[in-house]
Amino acid sequence: MEDLKIIDLFFLRSETAVTELEKKYGTICKKLAFHILNNKEDAEECVNDAYLAVWNNIPPNRPDPLRAYLCRIVRNLSIKKYKANTAEKRNSFYDISLEELAECIPARETVEDLWDAKELGKQLDAFLGTLDQRSRILFLRRYWFSDSLAELASEFHITEHNAAVRLSRIRAKLRNYLSKEGIQR
């Protein structure tokens, strides 16, 4: 079913809207949540919470694209759950990808720095626009969807080492780009 028809079902307050949303995007949502949480039950809980959030926000919102809207909600809920689950311990699966990016992104330690986060987001979008499609997808799959190096290697038909090297080069480009834009670590 098309996204616009699913959104129309939400506006009609039809429970089939959630069913259609789950049919179309359930797999990607569960995969995204699982990559962050590394726990099937917690991932399913976050996805179900995301469906509820969509139900509560449509109407009045009319998201376009629906997939990105839903994935953002799933990701935010999963990160919140991840932080709650790992307050005293580490989950190396997700921490590794965050540590890789920590070399490029300035630390946010003060309230004033938080105001700059929006500008950083714009700069990241601009940086991604400078990459070729394959590099952009590789970067987003690793750092937005939290795909493992093994999954990336399989999907891109390269070795895990090659995926790691490519990501390292992209991060180096990101560091240089942010430095030129005046956003330094």
mmCIF file of C-alpha atoms in Angstrom:
data_model
loop_
_atom_site.group_PDB
_atom_site.id
_atom_site.type_symbol
_atom_site.label_atom_id
_atom_site.label_comp_id
_atom_site.label_asym_id
_atom_site.label_seq_id
_atom_site.Cartn_x
_atom_site.Cartn_y
_atom_site.Cartn_z
ATOM 1 C CA MET A 1 0.000 0.000 0.000
ATOM 2 C CA GLU A 2 1.221 3.496 -0.794
ATOM 3 C CA ASP A 3 2.328 5.783 2.022
ATOM 4 C CA LEU A 4 -0.347 8.372 1.270
ATOM 5 C CA LYS A 5 -3.072 5.740 1.615
ATOM 6 C CA ILE A 6 -1.605 4.578 4.930
ATOM 7 C CA ILE A 7 -1.555 8.168 6.171
ATOM 8 C CA ASP A 8 -5.169 8.591 5.044
ATOM 9 C CA LEU A 9 -6.061 5.515 7.131
ATOM 10 C CA PHE A 10 -4.456 7.190 10.150
ATOM 11 C CA PHE A 11 -6.537 10.296 9.508
ATOM 12 C CA LEU A 12 -9.642 8.095 9.408
ATOM 13 C CA ARG A 13 -8.450 6.549 12.728
ATOM 14 C CA SER A 14 -8.653 3.110 11.138
ATOM 15 C CA GLU A 15 -6.754 0.403 13.023
ATOM 16 C CA THR A 16 -5.769 -1.100 9.679
ATOM 17 C CA ALA A 17 -3.375 1.858 9.365
ATOM 18 C CA VAL A 18 -1.067 0.308 11.952
ATOM 19 C CA THR A 19 -1.400 -3.107 10.288
ATOM 20 C CA GLU A 20 -0.464 -1.656 6.895
ATOM 21 C CA LEU A 21 2.395 0.320 8.436
ATOM 22 C CA GLU A 22 3.726 -2.860 10.040
ATOM 23 C CA LYS A 23 3.392 -4.823 6.774
ATOM 24 C CA LYS A 24 5.293 -2.227 4.799
ATOM 25 C CA TYR A 25 7.954 -1.091 7.272
ATOM 26 C CA GLY A 26 7.958 -3.638 10.109
ATOM 27 C CA THR A 27 11.067 -5.462 8.931
ATOM 28 C CA ILE A 28 13.248 -2.366 8.582
ATOM 29 C CA CYS A 29 12.000 -0.974 11.912
ATOM 30 C CA LYS A 30 12.748 -4.201 13.778
ATOM 31 C CA LYS A 31 16.170 -4.436 12.168
ATOM 32 C CA LEU A 32 16.992 -0.831 13.082
ATOM 33 C CA ALA A 33 15.888 -1.260 16.693
ATOM 34 C CA PHE A 34 17.697 -4.590 17.026
ATOM 35 C CA HIS A 35 20.951 -3.123 15.704
ATOM 36 C CA ILE A 36 20.866 -0.509 18.429
ATOM 37 C CA LEU A 37 19.575 -2.669 21.272
ATOM 38 C CA ASN A 38 20.901 -6.123 20.369
ATOM 39 C CA ASN A 39 17.834 -7.566 22.114
ATOM 40 C CA LYS A 40 14.824 -8.894 20.210
ATOM 41 C CA GLU A 41 12.235 -8.220 22.923
ATOM 42 C CA ASP A 42 13.418 -4.653 23.537
ATOM 43 C CA ALA A 43 13.507 -4.032 19.784
ATOM 44 C CA GLU A 44 9.927 -5.249 19.371
ATOM 45 C CA GLU A 45 8.843 -3.068 22.294
ATOM 46 C CA CYS A 46 10.429 0.020 20.712
ATOM 47 C CA VAL A 47 8.831 -0.712 17.338
ATOM 48 C CA ASN A 48 5.415 -1.131 18.949
ATOM 49 C CA ASP A 49 5.953 2.109 20.883
ATOM 50 C CA ALA A 50 6.837 3.779 17.576
ATOM 51 C CA TYR A 51 3.578 2.588 16.023
ATOM 52 C CA LEU A 52 1.729 4.090 18.973
ATOM 53 C CA ALA A 53 3.643 7.357 18.553
ATOM 54 C CA VAL A 54 2.714 7.457 14.875
ATOM 55 C CA TRP A 55 -0.918 6.760 15.799
ATOM 56 C CA ASN A 56 -0.829 9.643 18.286
ATOM 57 C CA ASN A 57 0.886 12.066 15.887
ATOM 58 C CA ILE A 58 -1.076 11.392 12.693
ATOM 59 C CA PRO A 59 -3.227 13.465 12.579
ATOM 60 C CA PRO A 60 -2.328 16.340 12.708
ATOM 61 C CA ASN A 61 1.058 15.541 11.138
ATOM 62 C CA ARG A 62 1.220 14.343 7.543
ATOM 63 C CA PRO A 63 4.806 13.062 7.292
ATOM 64 C CA ASP A 64 6.527 12.883 3.938
ATOM 65 C CA PRO A 65 8.315 10.526 3.585
ATOM 66 C CA LEU A 66 6.564 8.189 5.995
ATOM 67 C CA ARG A 67 9.464 5.713 6.113
ATOM 68 C CA ALA A 68 11.959 8.320 7.340
ATOM 69 C CA TYR A 69 9.449 9.633 9.879
ATOM 70 C CA LEU A 70 8.829 6.164 11.284
ATOM 71 C CA CYS A 71 12.518 5.197 11.287
ATOM 72 C CA ARG A 72 13.424 8.384 13.151
ATOM 73 C CA ILE A 73 10.881 7.560 15.845
ATOM 74 C CA VAL A 74 12.107 3.952 16.097
ATOM 75 C CA ARG A 75 15.730 5.099 16.265
ATOM 76 C CA ASN A 76 15.048 7.718 18.946
ATOM 77 C CA LEU A 77 13.038 5.281 21.080
ATOM 78 C CA SER A 78 15.721 2.607 20.644
ATOM 79 C CA ILE A 79 18.507 4.973 21.659
ATOM 80 C CA LYS A 80 16.502 6.050 24.701
ATOM 81 C CA LYS A 81 15.968 2.389 25.652
ATOM 82 C CA TYR A 82 19.644 1.648 24.944
ATOM 83 C CA LYS A 83 20.755 4.420 27.293
ATOM 84 C CA ALA A 84 18.422 3.138 29.997
ATOM 85 C CA ASN A 85 19.671 -0.438 29.535
ATOM 86 C CA THR A 86 23.347 0.473 29.528
ATOM 87 C CA ALA A 87 23.536 3.174 32.173
ATOM 88 C CA GLU A 88 26.131 1.112 34.059
ATOM 89 C CA LYS A 89 27.491 -1.169 31.332
ATOM 90 C CA ARG A 90 28.623 -1.181 27.724
ATOM 91 C CA ASN A 91 26.958 -2.759 24.714
ATOM 92 C CA SER A 92 29.902 -2.986 22.348
ATOM 93 C CA PHE A 93 27.722 -3.633 19.286
ATOM 94 C CA TYR A 94 26.320 -0.091 19.198
ATOM 95 C CA ASP A 95 29.089 1.655 21.150
ATOM 96 C CA ILE A 96 31.673 0.797 18.509
ATOM 97 C CA SER A 97 29.876 2.693 15.752
ATOM 98 C CA LEU A 98 29.335 5.653 18.091
ATOM 99 C CA GLU A 99 33.017 5.695 19.037
ATOM 100 C CA GLU A 100 33.992 5.693 15.356
ATOM 101 C CA LEU A 101 32.009 8.886 14.814
ATOM 102 C CA ALA A 102 33.201 10.470 18.065
ATOM 103 C CA GLU A 103 36.526 11.184 16.347
ATOM 104 C CA CYS A 104 34.740 13.459 13.869
ATOM 105 C CA ILE A 105 31.926 15.107 15.781
ATOM 106 C CA PRO A 106 32.687 17.679 18.473
ATOM 107 C CA ALA A 107 31.660 16.745 21.986
ATOM 108 C CA ARG A 108 28.505 18.451 23.287
ATOM 109 C CA GLU A 109 29.176 19.413 26.874
ATOM 110 C CA THR A 110 27.475 22.754 27.514
ATOM 111 C CA VAL A 111 23.989 24.104 26.958
ATOM 112 C CA GLU A 112 25.383 26.612 24.470
ATOM 113 C CA ASP A 113 26.889 23.796 22.446
ATOM 114 C CA LEU A 114 23.497 22.143 22.163
ATOM 115 C CA TRP A 115 22.257 25.171 20.219
ATOM 116 C CA ASP A 116 24.954 24.424 17.644
ATOM 117 C CA ALA A 117 23.638 20.881 17.127
ATOM 118 C CA LYS A 118 21.177 22.075 14.489
ATOM 119 C CA GLU A 119 23.998 23.699 12.538
ATOM 120 C CA LEU A 120 26.018 20.497 12.838
ATOM 121 C CA GLY A 121 23.053 18.595 11.401
ATOM 122 C CA LYS A 122 22.995 20.941 8.415
ATOM 123 C CA GLN A 123 26.728 20.474 7.920
ATOM 124 C CA LEU A 124 26.366 16.680 8.059
ATOM 125 C CA ASP A 125 23.620 16.863 5.425
ATOM 126 C CA ALA A 126 25.844 19.041 3.250
ATOM 127 C CA PHE A 127 28.770 16.656 3.731
ATOM 128 C CA LEU A 128 26.650 13.661 2.744
ATOM 129 C CA GLY A 129 25.734 15.551 -0.409
ATOM 130 C CA THR A 130 29.409 15.640 -1.380
ATOM 131 C CA LEU A 131 29.710 11.841 -1.277
ATOM 132 C CA ASP A 132 28.939 9.478 -4.103
ATOM 133 C CA GLN A 133 25.770 7.424 -3.621
ATOM 134 C CA ARG A 134 27.575 4.242 -2.580
ATOM 135 C CA SER A 135 29.641 6.023 0.098
ATOM 136 C CA ARG A 136 26.600 7.906 1.357
ATOM 137 C CA ILE A 137 24.610 4.678 1.704
ATOM 138 C CA LEU A 138 27.530 2.939 3.415
ATOM 139 C CA PHE A 139 27.868 5.828 5.901
ATOM 140 C CA LEU A 140 24.148 5.995 6.682
ATOM 141 C CA ARG A 141 23.789 2.241 6.984
ATOM 142 C CA ARG A 142 26.617 2.157 9.536
ATOM 143 C CA TYR A 143 25.934 5.296 11.542
ATOM 144 C CA TRP A 144 22.179 5.793 11.201
ATOM 145 C CA PHE A 145 20.894 2.225 10.859
ATOM 146 C CA SER A 146 23.770 0.733 12.909
ATOM 147 C CA ASP A 147 24.496 -2.095 10.482
ATOM 148 C CA SER A 148 27.457 -4.274 11.419
ATOM 149 C CA LEU A 149 30.574 -4.436 9.267
ATOM 150 C CA ALA A 150 29.629 -8.014 8.342
ATOM 151 C CA GLU A 151 26.215 -6.897 7.085
ATOM 152 C CA LEU A 152 27.724 -4.027 5.126
ATOM 153 C CA ALA A 153 30.349 -6.299 3.611
ATOM 154 C CA SER A 154 27.689 -8.759 2.526
ATOM 155 C CA GLU A 155 25.394 -6.124 1.043
ATOM 156 C CA PHE A 156 28.163 -4.238 -0.775
ATOM 157 C CA HIS A 157 29.962 -7.443 -1.868
ATOM 158 C CA ILE A 158 33.213 -6.434 -0.195
ATOM 159 C CA THR A 159 35.221 -7.763 2.728
ATOM 160 C CA GLU A 160 34.662 -6.547 6.279
ATOM 161 C CA HIS A 161 38.164 -5.063 6.214
ATOM 162 C CA ASN A 162 37.343 -3.175 3.020
ATOM 163 C CA ALA A 163 34.128 -1.842 4.594
ATOM 164 C CA ALA A 164 36.079 -0.695 7.657
ATOM 165 C CA VAL A 165 38.698 1.022 5.482
ATOM 166 C CA ARG A 166 36.056 2.777 3.379
ATOM 167 C CA LEU A 167 34.268 3.991 6.503
ATOM 168 C CA SER A 168 37.577 5.190 7.933
ATOM 169 C CA ARG A 169 38.228 7.206 4.785
ATOM 170 C CA ILE A 170 34.722 8.687 4.867
ATOM 171 C CA ARG A 171 35.221 9.690 8.512
ATOM 172 C CA ALA A 172 38.540 11.333 7.573
ATOM 173 C CA LYS A 173 36.726 13.283 4.845
ATOM 174 C CA LEU A 174 34.075 14.252 7.396
ATOM 175 C CA ARG A 175 36.729 15.488 9.849
ATOM 176 C CA ASN A 176 38.345 17.579 7.103
ATOM 177 C CA TYR A 177 34.978 18.919 5.931
ATOM 178 C CA LEU A 178 33.893 19.917 9.434
ATOM 179 C CA SER A 179 37.282 21.485 10.113
ATOM 180 C CA LYS A 180 36.996 23.610 6.936
ATOM 181 C CA GLU A 181 33.493 24.659 8.037
ATOM 182 C CA GLY A 182 34.861 25.780 11.410
ATOM 183 C CA ILE A 183 33.421 22.903 13.401
ATOM 184 C CA GLN A 184 36.420 21.389 15.114
ATOM 185 C CA ARG A 185 36.854 18.636 17.644
#
